[in-house]
Structure formats: structure tokens, C-alpha cells
Short mmCIF file of C-alpha atoms and ligand atoms in Angstrom, two decimals:
data_model
loop_
_atom_site.label_atom_id
_atom_site.label_comp_id
_atom_site.label_asym_id
_atom_site.label_seq_id
_atom_site.Cartn_x
_atom_site.Cartn_y
_atom_site.Cartn_z
CA MET A 14 127.04 121.29 60.37
CA PRO A 15 126.23 118.09 62.27
CA ALA A 16 128.11 117.73 65.55
CA LEU A 17 129.11 114.17 64.70
CA GLN A 18 131.55 113.62 61.86
CA THR A 19 131.95 109.89 61.34
CA ALA A 20 133.21 108.29 58.14
CA THR A 21 130.53 107.86 55.50
CA PRO A 22 129.16 104.32 55.76
CA ALA A 23 129.54 102.13 52.67
CA TRP A 24 125.77 102.06 52.12
CA LYS A 25 125.51 105.84 51.80
CA THR A 26 125.72 106.33 48.04
CA ASP A 27 125.90 109.63 46.10
CA GLU A 28 122.20 109.33 45.31
CA LEU A 29 121.50 109.33 49.05
CA PHE A 30 123.32 112.65 49.50
CA LEU A 31 120.98 114.22 46.94
CA PHE A 32 118.00 112.62 48.64
CA GLU A 33 119.26 114.07 51.94
CA GLU A 34 119.31 117.59 50.49
CA GLU A 35 115.77 117.22 49.17
CA ALA A 36 114.56 115.89 52.51
CA ALA A 37 116.25 118.72 54.42
CA LYS A 38 114.55 121.31 52.22
CA PHE A 39 111.17 119.62 52.51
CA PHE A 40 111.18 119.41 56.30
CA SER A 41 112.53 122.89 56.96
CA ARG A 42 110.49 124.76 54.33
CA GLU A 43 107.23 122.84 54.11
CA LEU A 44 106.63 121.40 57.56
CA TYR A 45 108.69 123.23 60.18
CA PRO A 46 106.70 126.51 59.98
CA HIS A 47 103.59 124.63 61.21
CA VAL A 48 105.07 122.89 64.25
CA GLU A 49 103.77 125.38 66.83
CA LYS A 50 100.23 124.98 65.54
CA TRP A 51 100.55 121.20 65.63
CA ARG A 52 101.79 121.32 69.21
CA GLU A 53 98.78 123.39 70.21
CA GLN A 54 96.28 121.11 68.52
CA GLY A 55 98.08 117.90 69.58
CA LYS A 56 98.36 116.50 66.09
CA VAL A 57 99.81 117.08 62.66
CA ASP A 58 97.49 118.36 59.91
CA ARG A 59 96.39 115.83 57.35
CA TRP A 60 97.67 117.95 54.45
CA ALA A 61 101.23 117.37 55.71
CA TRP A 62 100.84 113.67 54.93
CA GLU A 63 99.58 114.40 51.44
CA LYS A 64 102.43 116.83 50.86
CA ALA A 65 104.95 114.22 51.98
CA GLY A 66 103.27 111.79 49.59
CA GLU A 67 103.57 114.23 46.68
CA ALA A 68 107.25 114.73 47.50
CA GLY A 69 107.82 110.96 47.32
CA PHE A 70 108.74 110.56 50.99
CA LEU A 71 105.82 108.43 52.12
CA CYS A 72 106.63 104.74 51.66
CA ALA A 73 110.12 105.75 50.55
CA SER A 74 111.36 102.18 50.94
CA MET A 75 108.39 100.45 49.32
CA PRO A 76 108.82 99.04 45.80
CA GLU A 77 107.67 101.24 42.92
CA GLU A 78 105.24 98.59 41.73
CA TRP A 79 103.23 99.23 44.92
CA GLY A 80 103.36 103.00 44.60
CA GLY A 81 106.46 103.48 46.77
CA ALA A 82 109.65 105.33 45.90
CA GLY A 83 111.68 102.15 45.46
CA GLY A 84 114.27 103.03 48.10
CA SER A 85 115.64 101.08 51.05
CA PHE A 86 115.96 101.53 54.80
CA ALA A 87 118.90 103.86 54.05
CA HIS A 88 116.37 106.35 52.68
CA GLU A 89 114.27 105.95 55.80
CA GLN A 90 117.25 106.64 58.04
CA ILE A 91 117.95 109.83 56.12
CA LEU A 92 114.33 110.94 56.44
CA ILE A 93 114.47 110.34 60.19
CA GLU A 94 117.74 112.29 60.51
CA GLN A 95 116.50 115.23 58.47
CA GLN A 96 113.13 115.41 60.20
CA VAL A 97 114.84 115.58 63.59
CA LYS A 98 117.47 118.06 62.37
CA ALA A 99 114.76 120.38 61.05
CA GLY A 100 112.88 120.21 64.36
CA VAL A 101 109.73 118.79 62.78
CA GLU A 102 107.99 117.36 65.82
CA GLY A 103 105.06 114.99 65.82
CA PHE A 104 104.98 113.84 62.21
CA GLY A 105 104.65 110.04 62.50
CA MET A 106 106.06 109.19 59.10
CA GLY A 107 108.73 106.87 60.56
CA LEU A 108 106.02 104.64 61.99
CA HIS A 109 104.01 104.73 58.76
CA ASN A 110 107.03 104.02 56.53
CA CYS A 111 109.25 101.76 58.62
CA ILE A 112 106.71 99.79 60.62
CA VAL A 113 103.20 99.73 59.17
CA ALA A 114 103.97 99.56 55.44
CA PRO A 115 106.57 96.77 55.84
CA TYR A 116 103.98 94.49 57.50
CA ILE A 117 101.80 94.82 54.44
CA LEU A 118 104.72 94.39 52.06
CA HIS A 119 106.12 91.32 53.80
CA TYR A 120 102.96 89.49 54.81
CA GLY A 121 100.19 90.89 52.61
CA THR A 122 98.82 88.98 49.65
CA GLU A 123 99.18 90.56 46.18
CA GLU A 124 95.63 91.81 46.49
CA GLN A 125 96.29 93.37 49.92
CA LYS A 126 99.46 95.10 48.75
CA LYS A 127 97.60 96.50 45.76
CA ARG A 128 94.71 97.60 47.95
CA TRP A 129 96.71 99.41 50.65
CA LEU A 130 100.28 100.33 49.73
CA PRO A 131 99.63 102.77 46.85
CA ARG A 132 97.16 104.69 49.01
CA MET A 133 99.66 104.73 51.88
CA ALA A 134 102.22 106.22 49.49
CA THR A 135 99.95 109.15 48.62
CA GLY A 136 98.85 109.84 52.18
CA GLU A 137 95.24 108.86 51.49
CA LEU A 138 95.80 106.17 54.11
CA ILE A 139 97.76 106.99 57.28
CA GLY A 140 99.07 103.99 59.16
CA ALA A 141 99.15 102.98 62.82
CA ILE A 142 99.80 99.76 64.68
CA ALA A 143 97.71 98.89 67.71
CA MET A 144 99.37 96.37 69.97
CA THR A 145 99.16 97.85 73.47
CA GLU A 146 96.00 97.55 75.58
CA PRO A 147 95.08 99.12 78.89
CA GLY A 148 95.84 95.79 80.61
CA THR A 149 98.91 94.71 78.67
CA GLY A 150 101.92 96.22 76.95
CA SER A 151 105.15 94.30 77.38
CA ASP A 152 103.38 90.95 77.52
CA LEU A 153 102.01 91.02 74.00
CA GLN A 154 100.79 87.42 74.08
CA ALA A 155 98.25 88.45 76.70
CA VAL A 156 96.26 90.80 74.42
CA ARG A 157 92.52 90.49 74.94
CA THR A 158 91.21 92.10 71.77
CA THR A 159 89.52 89.41 69.69
CA ALA A 160 88.81 88.99 65.98
CA LEU A 161 86.38 86.13 65.58
CA LYS A 162 85.08 84.68 62.33
CA ASP A 163 81.46 85.25 61.43
CA GLY A 164 80.53 84.26 57.87
CA ASN A 165 82.60 86.33 55.46
CA HIS A 166 83.73 88.67 58.20
CA TYR A 167 85.79 88.93 61.34
CA VAL A 168 84.20 90.72 64.26
CA VAL A 169 86.73 92.77 66.24
CA ASN A 170 86.16 93.62 69.91
CA GLY A 171 88.50 95.25 72.38
CA SER A 172 90.33 98.41 73.27
CA LYS A 173 93.84 99.71 72.63
CA THR A 174 95.79 102.54 74.17
CA PHE A 175 98.88 104.70 73.60
CA ILE A 176 98.50 104.33 69.82
CA THR A 177 100.76 106.68 67.82
CA ASN A 178 98.93 108.41 64.93
CA GLY A 179 95.79 107.21 66.73
CA GLN A 180 93.71 110.32 65.99
CA THR A 181 94.68 110.57 62.34
CA ALA A 182 95.30 107.01 61.14
CA ASN A 183 92.71 105.40 58.88
CA LEU A 184 94.59 102.14 58.31
CA ILE A 185 95.27 100.41 61.60
CA ILE A 186 96.98 97.07 62.02
CA VAL A 187 95.28 95.60 65.08
CA VAL A 188 96.93 92.85 67.10
CA ALA A 189 94.06 90.52 68.04
CA LYS A 190 93.36 86.97 69.09
CA THR A 191 91.67 84.88 66.44
CA ASP A 192 91.92 82.00 68.92
CA PRO A 193 91.57 83.33 72.48
CA SER A 194 92.34 79.90 73.96
CA GLU A 195 95.92 80.14 72.66
CA LYS A 196 98.74 82.50 73.65
CA ALA A 197 101.22 83.45 70.88
CA LYS A 198 99.66 80.97 68.44
CA GLY A 199 96.28 82.65 68.81
CA VAL A 200 97.51 86.08 67.66
CA SER A 201 96.73 87.48 64.18
CA LEU A 202 97.20 90.87 62.58
CA MET A 203 93.97 92.42 61.32
CA VAL A 204 93.91 95.45 59.05
CA VAL A 205 91.11 97.85 59.89
CA GLU A 206 90.26 100.62 57.43
CA THR A 207 88.58 102.94 59.86
CA ASP A 208 86.75 105.18 57.36
CA GLU A 209 84.27 102.43 56.74
CA ALA A 210 84.36 100.63 60.10
CA GLU A 211 81.13 100.84 62.04
CA GLY A 212 81.68 100.32 65.78
CA PHE A 213 85.18 101.82 65.67
CA ARG A 214 85.72 104.79 67.95
CA ARG A 215 88.71 106.96 68.82
CA GLY A 216 89.08 107.84 72.46
CA ARG A 217 91.01 110.73 73.95
CA ASN A 218 94.04 112.24 72.32
CA LEU A 219 96.21 111.53 75.37
CA LYS A 220 98.04 114.37 77.13
CA LYS A 221 101.71 113.54 77.42
CA LEU A 222 104.99 114.64 78.99
CA GLY A 223 106.52 115.23 75.56
CA ASN A 224 105.91 114.70 71.84
CA LYS A 225 103.21 117.34 72.06
CA ALA A 226 102.58 117.58 68.32
CA GLN A 227 102.06 113.83 68.01
CA ASP A 228 98.66 112.26 68.49
CA THR A 229 98.64 109.31 70.86
CA SER A 230 95.26 107.79 71.36
CA GLU A 231 92.91 105.28 72.85
CA LEU A 232 90.98 103.21 70.30
CA PHE A 233 87.80 101.20 70.81
CA PHE A 234 86.43 98.36 68.73
CA ASP A 235 82.83 97.35 69.42
CA ASP A 236 81.65 94.59 67.10
CA VAL A 237 83.61 96.06 64.20
CA ARG A 238 82.96 93.86 61.15
CA ILE A 239 85.82 93.63 58.69
CA PRO A 240 86.01 91.42 55.58
CA ARG A 241 87.86 88.10 55.96
CA SER A 242 90.29 89.45 53.38
CA ASN A 243 91.56 91.94 55.99
CA LEU A 244 93.42 89.23 57.90
CA LEU A 245 97.01 90.13 57.04
CA GLY A 246 98.35 87.24 54.98
CA THR A 247 96.35 84.10 54.44
CA GLU A 248 96.67 82.17 57.68
CA GLU A 249 95.41 82.86 61.18
CA GLY A 250 97.77 82.58 64.16
CA GLN A 251 100.82 84.07 62.41
CA GLY A 252 100.63 87.51 64.06
CA PHE A 253 103.06 86.97 66.89
CA PHE A 254 105.71 85.53 64.60
CA GLN A 255 105.19 88.34 62.09
CA LEU A 256 105.66 90.86 64.91
CA MET A 257 108.83 89.15 66.14
CA GLU A 258 110.29 89.15 62.62
CA GLN A 259 109.65 92.87 62.09
CA LEU A 260 110.64 94.13 65.52
CA PRO A 261 114.39 94.40 64.74
CA GLN A 262 113.66 97.05 62.10
CA GLU A 263 111.21 98.83 64.44
CA ARG A 264 113.84 98.89 67.18
CA HIS A 265 116.57 100.00 64.86
CA GLN A 266 114.38 102.84 63.67
CA ILE A 267 114.15 104.01 67.30
CA ALA A 268 117.96 103.86 67.56
CA CYS A 269 118.20 105.99 64.38
CA LEU A 270 115.84 108.51 65.92
CA ALA A 271 117.97 108.55 69.08
CA ILE A 272 121.25 109.25 67.30
CA ALA A 273 119.62 111.96 65.21
CA ALA A 274 118.37 113.63 68.40
CA ILE A 275 121.81 113.30 70.03
CA ASP A 276 123.45 114.93 67.01
CA ARG A 277 120.98 117.83 67.06
CA ALA A 278 121.32 118.30 70.83
CA LEU A 279 125.10 118.51 70.55
CA GLU A 280 124.95 120.87 67.58
CA LEU A 281 122.57 123.22 69.42
CA THR A 282 124.57 123.07 72.63
CA ILE A 283 127.96 123.68 71.03
CA ALA A 284 126.52 126.74 69.26
CA TYR A 285 124.91 128.03 72.45
CA THR A 286 127.96 127.60 74.63
CA LYS A 287 130.00 129.58 72.11
CA GLU A 288 127.55 132.51 72.27
CA ARG A 289 126.53 132.59 75.91
CA HIS A 290 128.87 134.51 78.19
CA ALA A 291 129.41 134.18 81.94
CA PHE A 292 132.16 135.74 84.03
CA GLY A 293 133.28 137.68 80.96
CA ARG A 294 133.85 134.79 78.58
CA PRO A 295 131.92 132.31 76.44
CA ILE A 296 130.86 129.37 78.60
CA ILE A 297 132.57 126.96 76.20
CA ASN A 298 135.85 128.37 77.54
CA PHE A 299 135.21 126.75 80.91
CA GLN A 300 136.97 123.43 81.15
CA ASN A 301 133.86 121.80 82.62
CA THR A 302 131.86 122.71 79.51
CA GLN A 303 134.57 121.39 77.22
CA PHE A 304 134.97 118.17 79.20
CA LYS A 305 131.22 117.51 79.34
CA LEU A 306 130.84 118.10 75.60
CA ALA A 307 133.96 116.08 74.83
CA GLU A 308 132.58 113.12 76.78
CA CYS A 309 129.21 113.44 75.04
CA LYS A 310 130.79 113.70 71.61
CA ALA A 311 133.02 110.68 72.20
CA LYS A 312 130.14 108.49 73.34
CA ALA A 313 127.89 109.76 70.56
CA THR A 314 130.53 109.13 67.89
CA MET A 315 130.90 105.53 69.01
CA ALA A 316 127.12 105.15 69.05
CA LYS A 317 126.76 106.61 65.55
CA VAL A 318 129.23 104.10 64.16
CA PHE A 319 127.19 101.30 65.76
CA VAL A 320 123.91 102.64 64.32
CA ASP A 321 125.39 102.88 60.82
CA HIS A 322 126.80 99.38 61.22
CA CYS A 323 123.34 98.09 62.18
CA THR A 324 121.81 99.83 59.16
CA GLY A 325 124.36 97.99 57.00
CA LEU A 326 123.31 94.71 58.61
CA LEU A 327 119.63 95.54 58.14
CA LEU A 328 120.18 96.30 54.46
CA GLU A 329 121.82 92.89 54.10
CA LYS A 330 118.93 91.31 56.04
CA LYS A 331 121.35 90.29 58.80
CA LEU A 332 120.20 92.44 61.72
CA ASP A 333 119.16 89.98 64.42
CA ALA A 334 116.78 90.66 67.30
CA ALA A 335 119.45 90.81 70.01
CA THR A 336 121.71 93.25 68.13
CA ALA A 337 118.75 95.50 67.31
CA SER A 338 117.74 95.37 70.99
CA MET A 339 121.28 96.40 72.03
CA GLY A 340 121.05 99.38 69.70
CA LYS A 341 117.60 100.41 70.93
CA MET A 342 118.60 100.11 74.59
CA LEU A 343 122.03 101.75 74.43
CA LEU A 344 121.08 104.52 72.04
CA THR A 345 117.94 105.58 73.88
CA ASP A 346 119.72 105.50 77.26
CA LEU A 347 122.51 107.60 75.74
CA GLU A 348 120.01 110.00 74.16
CA ASN A 349 118.53 110.68 77.60
CA GLU A 350 121.96 111.05 79.21
CA ILE A 351 123.38 113.40 76.58
CA ILE A 352 120.30 115.60 76.27
CA ASP A 353 120.29 115.95 80.05
CA GLU A 354 123.95 117.06 80.01
CA CYS A 355 123.25 119.45 77.14
CA LEU A 356 120.23 120.97 78.86
CA GLN A 357 122.35 121.71 81.92
CA LEU A 358 124.71 123.77 79.77
CA PHE A 359 121.79 125.98 78.69
CA GLY A 360 121.19 126.95 82.33
CA GLY A 361 117.66 128.29 82.97
CA TYR A 362 117.00 128.71 79.26
CA GLY A 363 117.29 124.96 78.91
CA TYR A 364 114.13 124.62 80.97
CA MET A 365 112.11 126.99 78.78
CA ASP A 366 109.70 125.50 76.30
CA GLU A 367 110.78 127.87 73.51
CA TYR A 368 114.26 126.34 73.57
CA PRO A 369 114.34 123.13 71.51
CA ILE A 370 116.60 121.41 74.02
CA SER A 371 113.81 121.52 76.60
CA ARG A 372 111.38 119.84 74.21
CA MET A 373 113.99 117.30 73.21
CA TYR A 374 114.49 116.43 76.88
CA ALA A 375 110.78 115.69 77.29
CA ASP A 376 110.52 113.86 73.97
CA ALA A 377 113.51 111.62 74.68
CA ARG A 378 112.00 109.98 77.74
CA VAL A 379 109.51 107.80 75.90
CA GLN A 380 112.21 106.32 73.71
CA ARG A 381 113.20 104.05 76.63
CA ILE A 382 109.58 102.91 76.99
CA TYR A 383 107.96 102.27 73.61
CA GLY A 384 108.99 99.77 70.94
CA GLY A 385 109.53 97.35 73.84
CA THR A 386 110.86 98.82 77.10
CA ASN A 387 114.60 98.82 77.68
CA GLU A 388 114.05 96.13 80.32
CA ILE A 389 112.48 93.91 77.65
CA MET A 390 115.53 94.65 75.45
CA LYS A 391 117.72 93.25 78.24
CA LEU A 392 115.62 90.09 78.36
CA LEU A 393 116.11 89.60 74.60
CA ILE A 394 119.85 90.24 74.82
CA ALA A 395 120.18 87.95 77.85
CA ARG A 396 118.71 85.05 75.85
CA THR A 397 121.86 85.04 73.75
CA LEU A 398 124.24 84.74 76.72
C1 LIG B 404 104.07 108.00 73.50
C2 LIG B 404 103.83 106.53 73.34
C3 LIG B 404 103.58 106.02 72.07
C4 LIG B 404 103.30 104.66 71.92
N1 LIG B 404 102.98 104.18 70.67
C5 LIG B 404 102.49 102.91 70.56
C6 LIG B 404 101.95 102.44 69.31
O1 LIG B 404 101.94 103.13 68.29
N2 LIG B 404 101.43 101.20 69.28
C7 LIG B 404 101.41 100.38 70.37
O2 LIG B 404 100.92 99.27 70.27
N3 LIG B 404 101.92 100.79 71.56
C8 LIG B 404 102.45 102.03 71.68
N4 LIG B 404 102.95 102.47 72.89
C9 LIG B 404 102.91 101.58 74.03
C10 LIG B 404 104.28 101.06 74.45
O3 LIG B 404 104.80 100.21 73.49
C11 LIG B 404 104.08 100.41 75.83
O4 LIG B 404 103.82 101.45 76.75
C12 LIG B 404 105.30 99.61 76.25
O5 LIG B 404 105.43 98.46 75.45
C13 LIG B 404 105.22 99.18 77.72
O6 LIG B 404 104.00 98.57 78.01
P1 LIG B 404 103.17 99.06 79.30
O7 LIG B 404 103.02 100.54 79.20
O8 LIG B 404 101.93 98.25 79.39
O9 LIG B 404 104.11 98.76 80.52
P2 LIG B 404 104.21 97.38 81.33
O10 LIG B 404 104.34 96.25 80.38
O11 LIG B 404 103.11 97.35 82.33
O12 LIG B 404 105.60 97.58 82.07
C14 LIG B 404 105.74 98.34 83.28
C15 LIG B 404 107.19 98.20 83.77
O13 LIG B 404 107.47 96.83 84.05
C16 LIG B 404 108.62 96.43 83.32
N5 LIG B 404 108.48 95.01 82.93
C17 LIG B 404 107.43 94.42 82.29
N6 LIG B 404 107.70 93.14 82.07
C18 LIG B 404 108.95 92.90 82.55
C19 LIG B 404 109.78 91.75 82.62
N7 LIG B 404 109.40 90.58 82.11
N8 LIG B 404 111.00 91.88 83.21
C20 LIG B 404 111.40 93.06 83.72
N9 LIG B 404 110.65 94.17 83.68
C21 LIG B 404 109.44 94.09 83.09
C22 LIG B 404 108.66 97.32 82.11
O14 LIG B 404 109.96 97.37 81.56
C23 LIG B 404 108.21 98.65 82.72
O15 LIG B 404 109.30 99.28 83.32
C24 LIG B 404 103.29 103.80 73.05
C25 LIG B 404 103.59 104.33 74.31
C26 LIG B 404 103.82 105.66 74.48
C27 LIG B 404 104.08 106.17 75.85
#
């Protein structure tokens, strides 16, 4: 049973409860048994993507006409919740479904949608988005990767780092300057299909503090020629505005991940404190344990209501950048705070890798960094003061 019991939000229909059951079965039966192997190898096996495609979970919120399952962000939130609940680490489906595919859906031409989305829905194409470079992360306008016209092609040059799904992705949206003399206005989104891209190279699968089963990679582009038709949309210089428009959903997805992790941490900790004995009684009988968990549950309940509210806004296309930034900042800060409190209640076992709470502690840290750091969230919120 989840630790958080909030009222069912209006957007959660009966159909979504059935979808939730299917997703729970899929993650726990099909993927969870392989997590240890994926942690050791630092990436998820390719077959997992294909299996998720067969089950109808890849591109769950893409329209059926483009090969998707015809759902909405509500389906994506449920997939995120169930993946976290089942302890399926490293599988970057949230990024593929909620970030990469929507760029193609919203800005791609008919031909581009037809070319890429159906193959993303089967798992033939695995998506990634490459914004960050060794020299720039938060200041996206300062990217140095270029995509310059040459006949019927663009020639892409530059390097990217910290790219999620970077070792496995074969469809990468690359943030590049088509006009290096401009700042935001010079940015375009280029779609690189890596299977046929000469001059494209993957660097190291980066060793990280957490998210051990997830591949995070350097990528190099040396005179990579891509057809002109791989500019996302029809016009150069739109990339920065496209990114700004899509970032609320990306940030909200991170908030959804955070509340799912909080819920799991509380569930695990409540169960543990009921079983573990010290001084002749279960540790949940100590008032300190009860008070700590009560505080965590109260904060988490309030946060869950806010996340569900933001999902409602997103579904009505009303989630603005500042509200999404508030969610991303508050939820990821709270995730770190609550998991830290929970880990303490596990005592020494909380520090052991075989206990999920220890992994969750390590995994939570990056949530305050990627998708725009929490400091950048404050800048965005402050603009509305
Ligand atoms: C595991 C992982 C996965 C990632 N996945 C992806 C991915 O798939 N695709 C992708 O493109 N990127 C990805 N990133 C990169 C991530 O988005 C960046 O690390 C992040 O945006 C911060 O950029 P930076 O690392 O260059 O830090 P910097 O921008 O150098 O920031 C350093 C510090 O300065 C602060 N700072 C910067 N500017 C300001 C300011 N104006 N005011 C106040 N403080 C400021 C920051 O908040 C931070 O604390 C990933 C990162 C990690 C760790």
C-alpha cells in the first residue's frame, strides 16, 4: 500500500486504474529481475525497450496515428510512479516518452513525425536530448556545438556531456547553433539518427554517485553530416523557444519522479520500523520515529496534492514555467530531505547498498541538479515577483 493516501485527482479515471495495474505487473515481473545486472553493466539492456514497446508503454502519450498509445501525461505519471514503486532503476523511459517524443510531436513536420515517432513507440529508436556541453549547462544560450548548412546537409560539430541514455540512444535531439553569431536566436534543434551518422562517437559511460543502472554519456560530433530535413520543424533559430515551451513538462516530470520516490521511501521505512526491534520493542514505538515519520508524511501529502494539481494544469495546457519550476524545486528538495530522514531510521542498514533506501539516497541527489538546477528554478520563479 502506498504511504500517501490523498484523494483521487479528477483526472485519474477508471481506465487509468487498469493501466496502473498493467504497468505495475510489467515493471515488477518483466524488468525488476534484471536491475542488478543493469547496475553492474551501467546500462539497461536494449531488449527492455523493445519489451516496453510491445506492452504499449513507449510513447504512451503519443497519438495512435503516430504509433503511440493515444494516452496523455496522466499515463506518463502512472508509468513513472509504477517504475519507481517496482524499484526499476535506470530505465530512461520517462525521458524518451515525456521529453524527446513531445519535441517531435509538437515541432516536427508530418514527414518527421511519420519518420521517427512510430519507431520510437516500438523501441527501434531510443531517444535522448543533448543540451549540456563540457563548458556550459545552465547557460543554454552559450552552447558551442554548431550545425552549419552545406548543400543539402547540415554539418554538426561539437561535444556534449552528461547525456542520459547516451550509450543506448540512436535518436538524439542535439541543441546546436545554426547561427553562431546569435545567442538564443541562433539555437536550433537537430535530430541525429546515430546508426547512420559518420563522425558521431560516444565517449565514456560516466561513473556516477547514483543512478548506477542508467547510462550517462559524453557524445562527440565531428563533421557529422545530417540531411537538411533533420532540422526539427521548418525554420532555423527556433530551438531556444521550443526548449522553453517544453521545459514545464520536463520539470513536472521530475517532480512526479520525486513524489514517487518519496512515497516509496516512506512505505519502505514504515515497514522497516515496524519490524526492527531495539531495546525490546519495534523502533516505530519510539516517539522520535513516529514524530519524524509524521512530519515526513505531512509534508509529502501536501506535496502530492500539489503534484496532482500541476498534472491537472498540464493536462489543460495551463502549467506555466514558474509553477512547474516551483514543483521541481520544492519536490526535489523534499525528496532529498525525506529520504535522508528515512535512511537514518534504517540505522547502519540504511547505508548498505543492498537496501533500496541507500540507493534512493544516492539517486535523489541529481534531481536538484538536472532539468535546470534548483537555483535556476529560483531565477524563473523570481521573474514573476
Ligand atoms: C545524471 C545526470 C543526467 C543528466 N542528463 C542530461 C541530459 O539528458 N541532457 C542534457 O542536456 N543534460 C543532462 N544533464 C546535465 C544537467 O542538466 C546539467 O548538469 C545542469 O543543467 C547544470 O549544468 P552544469 O553542470 O554545467 O552546471 P553549471 O551551469 O556550471 O552550474 C554550477 C552551479 O552554479 C549555479 N548557477 C549557474 N548559473 C547560475 C545563476 N545564474 N544564478 C545562480 N546560480 C547559478 C548552478 O545552480 C550550480 O549550482 C544531466 C546531468 C546529470 C548529472
